[in-house]
Short mmCIF file of C-alpha atoms in Angstrom, two decimals:
data_model
loop_
_atom_site.label_atom_id
_atom_site.label_comp_id
_atom_site.label_asym_id
_atom_site.label_seq_id
_atom_site.Cartn_x
_atom_site.Cartn_y
_atom_site.Cartn_z
CA UNK A 8 88.80 97.85 99.54
CA UNK A 9 85.84 96.15 97.87
CA UNK A 10 88.25 94.27 95.63
CA UNK A 11 89.53 92.26 98.61
CA UNK A 12 86.31 90.21 98.74
CA UNK A 13 86.87 89.16 95.13
CA UNK A 14 90.28 87.57 95.79
CA UNK A 15 90.62 83.80 96.07
CA UNK A 16 92.59 82.12 98.87
CA UNK A 17 95.92 82.09 97.00
CA UNK A 18 95.59 85.72 95.96
CA UNK A 19 94.84 86.74 99.55
CA UNK A 20 97.77 84.82 101.05
CA UNK A 21 100.12 86.25 98.45
CA UNK A 22 98.82 89.76 99.06
CA UNK A 23 99.44 89.55 102.81
CA UNK A 24 102.86 87.99 102.36
CA UNK A 25 103.98 90.78 100.05
CA UNK A 26 102.28 93.42 102.19
CA UNK A 27 104.00 92.17 105.35
CA UNK A 28 107.40 91.87 103.69
CA UNK A 29 107.15 95.36 102.26
CA UNK A 30 105.92 96.81 105.55
CA UNK A 31 108.58 95.21 107.74
CA UNK A 32 111.36 96.19 105.36
CA UNK A 33 109.90 99.70 105.29
CA UNK A 34 110.11 99.85 109.08
CA UNK A 35 113.80 98.99 108.93
CA UNK A 36 114.43 101.55 106.20
CA UNK A 37 112.49 104.27 108.03
CA UNK A 38 114.55 103.88 111.18
CA UNK A 39 117.51 105.54 109.48
CA UNK A 40 115.55 108.65 108.49
CA UNK A 41 114.37 109.07 112.07
CA UNK A 42 117.81 108.76 113.69
CA UNK A 43 119.74 111.10 111.37
CA UNK A 44 119.82 113.90 114.00
CA UNK A 45 121.07 111.41 116.62
CA UNK A 46 123.78 110.12 114.29
CA UNK A 47 124.89 113.69 113.59
CA UNK A 48 124.99 114.48 117.32
CA UNK A 49 126.58 111.29 118.68
CA UNK A 50 128.84 110.07 115.85
CA UNK A 51 129.78 113.51 114.54
CA UNK A 52 128.38 112.91 111.06
CA UNK A 53 127.97 115.93 108.79
CA UNK A 54 124.88 116.63 106.70
CA UNK A 55 126.66 115.57 103.49
CA UNK A 56 127.70 112.32 105.18
CA UNK A 57 124.11 111.72 106.26
CA UNK A 58 123.10 112.16 102.64
CA UNK A 59 125.82 109.74 101.54
CA UNK A 60 124.49 107.09 103.92
CA UNK A 61 121.04 107.42 102.38
CA UNK A 62 122.61 107.18 98.94
CA UNK A 63 124.57 104.05 99.96
CA UNK A 64 121.31 102.24 100.74
CA UNK A 65 119.77 103.31 97.46
CA UNK A 66 122.82 102.20 95.48
CA UNK A 67 122.58 98.88 97.29
CA UNK A 68 118.92 98.69 96.26
CA UNK A 69 119.94 99.10 92.63
CA UNK A 70 122.37 96.20 92.85
CA UNK A 71 120.13 94.01 95.00
CA UNK A 72 116.98 94.72 93.03
CA UNK A 73 118.45 93.64 89.72
CA UNK A 74 120.32 90.69 91.22
CA UNK A 75 117.27 89.41 93.09
CA UNK A 76 115.11 89.87 89.99
CA UNK A 77 117.49 87.78 87.89
CA UNK A 78 117.61 85.12 90.61
CA UNK A 79 113.81 85.08 90.87
CA UNK A 80 113.58 84.31 87.14
CA UNK A 81 115.92 81.35 87.65
CA UNK A 82 115.00 79.74 90.98
CA UNK A 83 111.56 81.13 91.83
CA UNK A 84 109.87 84.16 93.33
CA UNK A 85 109.14 82.80 96.81
CA UNK A 86 112.62 81.52 97.63
CA UNK A 87 114.30 84.81 96.72
CA UNK A 88 111.66 86.82 98.58
CA UNK A 89 112.50 84.90 101.76
CA UNK A 90 116.24 85.53 101.41
CA UNK A 91 115.85 89.26 100.83
CA UNK A 92 113.64 89.83 103.89
CA UNK A 93 116.10 87.97 106.10
CA UNK A 94 119.05 89.91 104.68
CA UNK A 95 117.42 93.29 105.41
CA UNK A 96 116.74 92.27 109.00
CA UNK A 97 120.33 91.14 109.61
CA UNK A 98 121.89 94.29 108.11
CA UNK A 99 119.63 96.57 110.14
CA UNK A 100 120.49 94.68 113.31
CA UNK A 101 124.20 94.99 112.48
CA UNK A 102 123.90 98.78 112.19
CA UNK A 103 123.22 98.89 115.93
CA UNK A 104 126.89 98.12 116.50
CA UNK A 105 128.37 100.63 114.02
CA UNK A 106 131.04 102.99 115.32
CA UNK A 107 131.32 105.55 112.52
CA UNK A 108 130.58 106.54 108.97
CA UNK A 109 132.42 103.70 107.16
CA UNK A 110 130.73 100.72 108.86
CA UNK A 111 127.35 102.44 108.66
CA UNK A 112 127.83 103.02 104.94
CA UNK A 113 128.66 99.34 104.38
CA UNK A 114 125.66 98.14 106.38
CA UNK A 115 123.35 100.65 104.71
CA UNK A 116 124.51 99.36 101.31
CA UNK A 117 123.76 95.80 102.42
CA UNK A 118 120.37 96.79 103.77
CA UNK A 119 119.57 98.49 100.50
CA UNK A 120 120.45 95.33 98.58
CA UNK A 121 117.88 93.36 100.54
CA UNK A 122 115.23 96.08 100.44
CA UNK A 123 115.59 96.57 96.69
CA UNK A 124 115.45 92.82 96.10
CA UNK A 125 112.36 92.35 98.25
CA UNK A 126 110.53 95.19 96.50
CA UNK A 127 111.33 93.88 93.01
CA UNK A 128 110.51 90.23 93.69
CA UNK A 129 107.40 91.02 95.72
CA UNK A 130 106.16 93.28 92.92
CA UNK A 131 106.68 90.52 90.37
CA UNK A 132 104.99 87.88 92.53
CA UNK A 133 101.83 89.83 93.35
CA UNK A 134 101.42 91.02 89.75
CA UNK A 135 101.61 87.46 88.43
CA UNK A 136 99.22 85.97 90.98
CA UNK A 137 96.38 88.51 90.77
CA UNK A 138 93.98 88.49 87.81
CA UNK A 139 94.22 91.40 85.30
CA UNK A 140 90.93 93.08 86.24
CA UNK A 141 92.12 93.59 89.83
CA UNK A 142 95.87 93.83 89.31
CA UNK A 143 96.18 97.61 89.50
CA UNK A 144 94.30 97.84 92.80
CA UNK A 145 95.83 94.80 94.51
CA UNK A 146 99.43 95.28 93.38
CA UNK A 147 99.31 98.97 94.27
CA UNK A 148 97.74 98.25 97.66
CA UNK A 149 100.80 96.18 98.63
CA UNK A 150 102.72 99.47 98.79
CA UNK A 151 100.44 100.58 101.61
CA UNK A 152 102.57 98.24 103.69
CA UNK A 153 105.19 100.97 103.49
CA UNK A 154 102.94 103.22 105.56
CA UNK A 155 102.35 100.51 108.16
CA UNK A 156 106.08 99.89 108.52
CA UNK A 157 106.82 103.61 108.67
CA UNK A 158 104.08 104.05 111.26
CA UNK A 159 105.60 101.30 113.37
CA UNK A 160 108.98 103.02 113.29
CA UNK A 161 107.52 106.45 114.12
CA UNK A 162 105.45 104.99 116.97
CA UNK A 163 108.51 103.31 118.48
CA UNK A 164 110.73 106.36 118.07
CA UNK A 165 109.42 108.55 120.95
CA UNK A 166 109.13 105.48 123.20
CA UNK A 167 112.77 104.57 122.68
CA UNK A 168 113.80 108.22 122.99
CA UNK A 169 112.11 108.40 126.40
CA UNK A 170 113.65 105.16 127.68
CA UNK A 171 117.24 105.51 126.50
CA UNK A 172 119.76 108.34 126.20
CA UNK A 173 120.36 109.56 122.66
CA UNK A 174 123.75 107.86 122.28
CA UNK A 175 122.17 104.47 123.07
CA UNK A 176 118.64 104.96 121.74
CA UNK A 177 119.52 104.86 118.05
CA UNK A 178 121.40 101.58 118.58
CA UNK A 179 118.36 100.00 120.28
CA UNK A 180 116.21 101.27 117.42
CA UNK A 181 118.39 99.57 114.82
CA UNK A 182 118.49 96.34 116.85
CA UNK A 183 114.70 96.10 116.62
CA UNK A 184 115.20 95.69 112.88
CA UNK A 185 115.67 91.97 113.39
CA UNK A 186 111.88 91.58 113.72
CA UNK A 187 111.17 91.14 109.95
CA UNK A 188 112.97 87.80 110.01
CA UNK A 189 109.73 86.32 111.38
CA UNK A 190 108.02 87.02 108.05
CA UNK A 191 110.38 84.57 106.34
CA UNK A 192 108.82 81.60 108.15
CA UNK A 193 105.27 82.67 107.33
CA UNK A 194 106.06 83.07 103.63
CA UNK A 195 107.75 79.65 103.50
CA UNK A 196 104.77 77.93 105.06
CA UNK A 197 101.67 79.57 103.63
CA UNK A 198 102.40 81.10 100.21
CA UNK A 199 102.76 79.02 97.00
CA UNK A 200 104.93 79.85 94.03
CA UNK A 201 103.48 82.00 91.25
CA UNK A 202 101.44 79.87 88.83
CA UNK A 203 102.54 81.99 85.87
CA UNK A 204 106.17 81.40 86.79
CA UNK A 205 105.67 77.66 87.41
CA UNK A 206 104.04 77.16 84.02
CA UNK A 207 107.06 78.71 82.31
CA UNK A 208 109.79 77.39 84.63
CA UNK A 209 111.62 75.49 81.89
CA UNK A 210 111.95 78.65 79.79
CA UNK A 211 113.32 80.59 82.76
CA UNK A 212 116.00 78.05 83.60
CA UNK A 213 117.15 77.23 80.06
CA UNK A 214 118.82 80.56 79.25
CA UNK A 215 122.52 81.16 79.86
CA UNK A 216 124.17 84.28 81.31
CA UNK A 217 123.38 86.15 78.10
CA UNK A 218 119.66 85.99 79.00
CA UNK A 219 120.29 88.68 81.61
CA UNK A 220 120.89 91.21 78.84
CA UNK A 221 117.75 90.41 76.84
CA UNK A 222 115.97 93.36 78.44
CA UNK A 223 118.33 95.57 76.40
CA UNK A 224 117.84 93.72 73.11
CA UNK A 225 115.75 94.99 70.20
CA UNK A 226 112.47 96.67 71.05
CA UNK A 227 112.93 95.78 74.72
CA UNK A 228 115.75 98.31 75.06
CA UNK A 229 113.61 101.40 74.69
CA UNK A 230 110.90 100.04 76.98
CA UNK A 231 113.48 99.16 79.63
CA UNK A 232 115.17 102.55 79.50
CA UNK A 233 111.90 104.49 79.64
CA UNK A 234 110.66 102.41 82.57
CA UNK A 235 113.97 102.91 84.41
CA UNK A 236 113.76 106.65 83.75
CA UNK A 237 110.25 106.79 85.20
CA UNK A 238 111.47 104.89 88.26
CA UNK A 239 114.46 107.21 88.64
CA UNK A 240 112.29 110.30 88.66
CA UNK A 241 109.71 108.93 91.07
CA UNK A 242 112.19 107.45 93.53
CA UNK A 243 114.50 110.45 93.29
CA UNK A 244 111.72 112.86 94.22
CA UNK A 245 110.26 110.58 96.87
CA UNK A 246 113.56 109.92 98.59
CA UNK A 247 114.28 113.61 98.92
CA UNK A 248 111.16 114.00 101.01
CA UNK A 249 111.31 110.66 102.84
CA UNK A 250 114.94 110.94 103.90
CA UNK A 251 115.02 114.65 104.75
CA UNK A 252 111.48 115.35 106.00
CA UNK A 253 112.11 114.44 109.69
CA UNK A 254 115.27 116.58 109.69
CA UNK A 255 113.46 119.44 107.91
CA UNK A 256 110.70 119.44 110.53
CA UNK A 257 113.13 119.43 113.46
CA UNK A 258 115.90 121.71 112.20
CA UNK A 259 114.37 124.04 109.59
CA UNK A 260 110.94 124.43 111.22
CA UNK A 261 112.15 123.96 114.80
CA UNK A 262 109.66 121.26 115.83
CA UNK A 263 110.32 119.02 118.82
CA UNK A 264 110.53 115.25 118.43
CA UNK A 265 106.96 114.87 119.67
CA UNK A 266 105.61 117.60 117.38
CA UNK A 267 107.48 116.18 114.39
CA UNK A 268 105.87 112.80 115.05
CA UNK A 269 102.44 114.38 114.55
CA UNK A 270 103.29 115.70 111.10
CA UNK A 271 104.98 112.44 110.19
CA UNK A 272 101.81 110.63 111.29
CA UNK A 273 99.80 112.67 108.77
CA UNK A 274 102.37 111.84 106.10
CA UNK A 275 102.12 108.15 106.98
CA UNK A 276 98.32 108.21 106.86
CA UNK A 277 98.58 109.62 103.35
CA UNK A 278 101.04 106.89 102.40
CA UNK A 279 98.48 104.31 103.49
CA UNK A 280 95.67 105.81 101.43
CA UNK A 281 97.62 106.87 98.32
CA UNK A 282 98.17 103.41 96.75
CA UNK A 283 94.49 102.56 97.23
CA UNK A 284 93.49 105.73 95.37
CA UNK A 285 96.03 105.14 92.61
CA UNK A 286 94.88 101.55 92.09
CA UNK A 287 91.25 102.60 91.68
CA UNK A 288 92.17 105.34 89.23
CA UNK A 289 94.65 103.25 87.23
CA UNK A 290 92.27 100.31 86.74
CA UNK A 291 89.56 102.69 85.51
CA UNK A 292 91.34 105.28 83.36
CA UNK A 293 94.71 103.62 82.68
CA UNK A 294 98.23 103.59 84.08
CA UNK A 295 99.60 106.61 82.18
CA UNK A 296 96.79 109.09 83.05
CA UNK A 297 97.04 108.05 86.70
CA UNK A 298 100.79 108.63 86.76
CA UNK A 299 100.41 112.04 85.13
CA UNK A 300 97.72 113.19 87.56
CA UNK A 301 99.63 112.17 90.67
CA UNK A 302 102.93 113.62 89.42
CA UNK A 303 101.39 117.03 88.84
CA UNK A 304 99.62 116.97 92.20
CA UNK A 305 102.82 115.96 93.99
CA UNK A 306 104.78 118.79 92.36
CA UNK A 307 102.19 121.19 93.77
CA UNK A 308 102.41 119.58 97.23
CA UNK A 309 106.21 119.85 97.35
CA UNK A 310 106.17 123.47 96.19
CA UNK A 311 103.70 124.52 98.86
CA UNK A 312 105.44 122.52 101.59
CA UNK A 313 108.96 123.87 101.21
CA UNK A 314 108.50 127.24 99.45
CA UNK A 315 105.21 128.71 100.66
CA UNK A 316 105.86 128.35 104.42
CA UNK A 317 102.23 127.44 105.24
CA UNK A 318 100.83 127.81 108.73
CA UNK A 319 100.59 124.81 111.01
CA UNK A 320 97.03 123.82 110.04
CA UNK A 321 97.58 123.60 106.27
CA UNK A 322 100.92 121.92 106.90
CA UNK A 323 99.11 118.91 108.39
CA UNK A 324 96.98 118.61 105.24
CA UNK A 325 100.01 118.97 103.01
CA UNK A 326 101.83 116.29 105.00
CA UNK A 327 98.94 113.93 104.29
CA UNK A 328 98.82 114.81 100.58
CA UNK A 329 102.59 114.51 100.29
CA UNK A 330 102.54 110.97 101.67
CA UNK A 331 99.53 109.98 99.55
CA UNK A 332 101.10 111.06 96.28
CA UNK A 333 104.60 109.76 96.92
CA UNK A 334 103.38 106.27 97.78
CA UNK A 335 100.75 106.28 95.04
CA UNK A 336 103.47 106.95 92.48
CA UNK A 337 105.75 104.25 93.89
CA UNK A 338 102.90 101.72 94.00
CA UNK A 339 101.92 102.36 90.39
CA UNK A 340 105.21 101.03 89.08
CA UNK A 341 104.50 97.52 90.46
CA UNK A 342 101.74 96.49 88.02
CA UNK A 343 102.97 98.69 85.17
CA UNK A 344 106.47 97.21 84.97
CA UNK A 345 105.14 93.67 85.29
CA UNK A 346 102.84 94.30 82.33
CA UNK A 347 105.65 95.61 80.13
CA UNK A 348 107.70 92.38 79.99
CA UNK A 349 107.26 88.66 79.28
CA UNK A 350 107.38 86.11 82.09
CA UNK A 351 110.92 84.86 81.44
CA UNK A 352 112.23 88.43 81.77
CA UNK A 353 109.81 89.88 84.29
CA UNK A 354 111.87 89.53 87.45
CA UNK A 355 115.00 90.68 85.63
CA UNK A 356 113.27 93.73 84.15
CA UNK A 357 111.36 94.59 87.32
CA UNK A 358 114.57 94.35 89.30
CA UNK A 359 116.57 96.49 86.89
CA UNK A 360 113.92 99.18 86.46
CA UNK A 361 113.05 99.47 90.15
CA UNK A 362 116.63 98.94 91.33
CA UNK A 363 118.07 101.21 88.69
CA UNK A 364 115.58 103.90 89.63
CA UNK A 365 116.58 103.62 93.25
CA UNK A 366 120.26 103.75 92.32
CA UNK A 367 120.07 106.70 89.95
CA UNK A 368 117.51 108.43 92.17
CA UNK A 369 119.88 108.02 95.10
CA UNK A 370 121.84 110.98 93.81
CA UNK A 371 119.06 113.25 95.02
CA UNK A 372 119.32 112.81 98.83
CA UNK A 373 123.10 113.29 98.62
CA UNK A 374 122.61 116.34 96.41
CA UNK A 375 120.21 117.82 98.97
CA UNK A 376 122.87 117.42 101.64
CA UNK A 377 125.45 119.19 99.48
CA UNK A 378 123.14 122.07 98.52
CA UNK A 379 121.93 122.42 102.11
CA UNK A 380 125.49 123.16 103.19
CA UNK A 381 125.17 126.53 101.41
CA UNK A 382 121.40 127.11 101.11
CA UNK A 383 118.26 126.57 103.24
CA UNK A 384 117.34 122.91 103.57
CA UNK A 385 113.82 123.53 102.25
CA UNK A 386 115.15 125.17 99.09
CA UNK A 387 117.49 122.24 98.47
CA UNK A 388 114.70 119.72 98.99
CA UNK A 389 112.27 121.54 96.71
CA UNK A 390 114.68 122.02 93.82
CA UNK A 391 115.80 118.39 93.82
CA UNK A 392 112.33 116.87 94.24
CA UNK A 393 110.70 118.99 91.52
CA UNK A 394 113.50 118.24 89.06
CA UNK A 395 113.10 114.51 89.68
CA UNK A 396 109.31 114.56 89.21
CA UNK A 397 109.73 116.45 85.91
CA UNK A 398 111.91 113.60 84.64
CA UNK A 399 109.23 111.09 85.68
CA UNK A 400 106.52 113.01 83.84
CA UNK A 401 108.55 113.00 80.61
CA UNK A 402 109.03 109.22 80.87
CA UNK A 403 105.31 108.70 81.54
CA UNK A 404 104.46 110.36 78.24
CA UNK A 405 106.83 108.00 76.40
CA UNK A 406 105.59 104.67 77.79
CA UNK A 407 102.71 102.58 76.39
CA UNK A 408 99.42 101.90 78.14
CA UNK A 409 99.40 98.41 79.68
CA UNK A 410 96.12 98.10 81.57
CA UNK A 411 94.50 94.68 81.21
CA UNK A 412 97.48 92.71 79.88
CA UNK A 413 97.39 88.92 80.48
CA UNK A 414 100.84 88.30 81.98
CA UNK A 415 100.98 84.62 81.03
CA UNK A 416 100.51 85.52 77.36
CA UNK A 417 102.99 88.38 77.08
CA UNK A 418 105.42 87.49 74.29
CA UNK A 419 106.91 90.79 73.09
CA UNK A 420 106.95 94.43 74.17
CA UNK A 421 104.13 96.83 73.46
CA UNK A 422 105.16 99.72 71.19
CA UNK A 423 106.15 102.81 73.16
CA UNK A 424 104.87 106.23 72.22
CA UNK A 425 106.22 107.21 68.85
CA UNK A 426 106.41 103.65 67.46
CA UNK A 427 104.20 102.50 64.61
CA UNK A 428 100.87 101.63 66.23
CA UNK A 429 100.06 99.24 63.39
CA UNK A 430 102.82 96.86 64.51
CA UNK A 431 101.70 93.97 66.74
CA UNK A 432 102.40 94.32 70.41
CA UNK A 433 101.63 91.70 73.00
CA UNK A 434 98.76 89.34 73.53
CA UNK A 435 96.00 90.59 75.74
#
């Protein structure tokens, strides 16, 4: 964390605003994973339906991420960030009053829209505010807020379970999701708009509806599609483990709620540390080598966790490593995608690539639910997660290296692997 002392006042305020928004939205999103068994028991949901609800949120993230990114290019990063945090809180609170699969699916879709939008806009904002030499570490560290939010949800879970019967407890848990609304007021008061965005505001607002599609024009198309493919693989693999891990611990391994919380705590601790490790590595050796290293390590973690049936001691270590790698990979996309696109397209592209990855990757949790109806849950999780990470590794090899790019001077895409390296890329 030595980089924190090098940040100026604006960089620090922006970091904490994005960190808090990401963490509070993560808490709301984590609540669902923890109450799946209660929803199955009290509302009569099936495992496939539980997978569909997870997929509904991820599809919403695809829509909301792109939409919020486009809006952030037009009216500013801060204003859209405020709206998305508030929207997530309201949708999570509304889920407390759901009576069955259909209303839950609608609210989960709405929650996903806000979560995807907050992630895309927050990623754009922090990447534009922080100087290039520190961008990898600071922008990646924002994703550690996911671990804090997840930890908050896991810490509350056994408390609520002890105070309320199961049929009421999950409703109380969802109602607590209104808490992130408080972050909206802090962001409005203390955090300024991105200087990079403000300097180019006229260019952002002058384009018509056709400007939305510029990320698919010319050389941008290949960059956009490769970045979205990387996002799809990473999110697809991560969501398999995030969504199904609590259920796997309780149903496949037979752990109690209290015992499961211990293993989830190790996973959360890893999620806190992983982005810090990725940021250090990425700023020193480059974005692509860091992605490759963590993807290979995560494939090993998943294989051991669900196929090797380790004893309880090693399982704690694997839970930590699993969380570290999955959040390291997610955090790495924040600076990388910002560095791939010019300022007038950055929110749009970040939103599409992150949101599209969430949407396409959302197939995986639903697929696990379908496979688990006829095969062991661990086998279903392992097959889907490993397949997704293989897709991400292929995309990593096709993308350019972006470390050190000056975001305010980006004017055209860097050549991706296989292009003519003699052609000019972007200003550095």
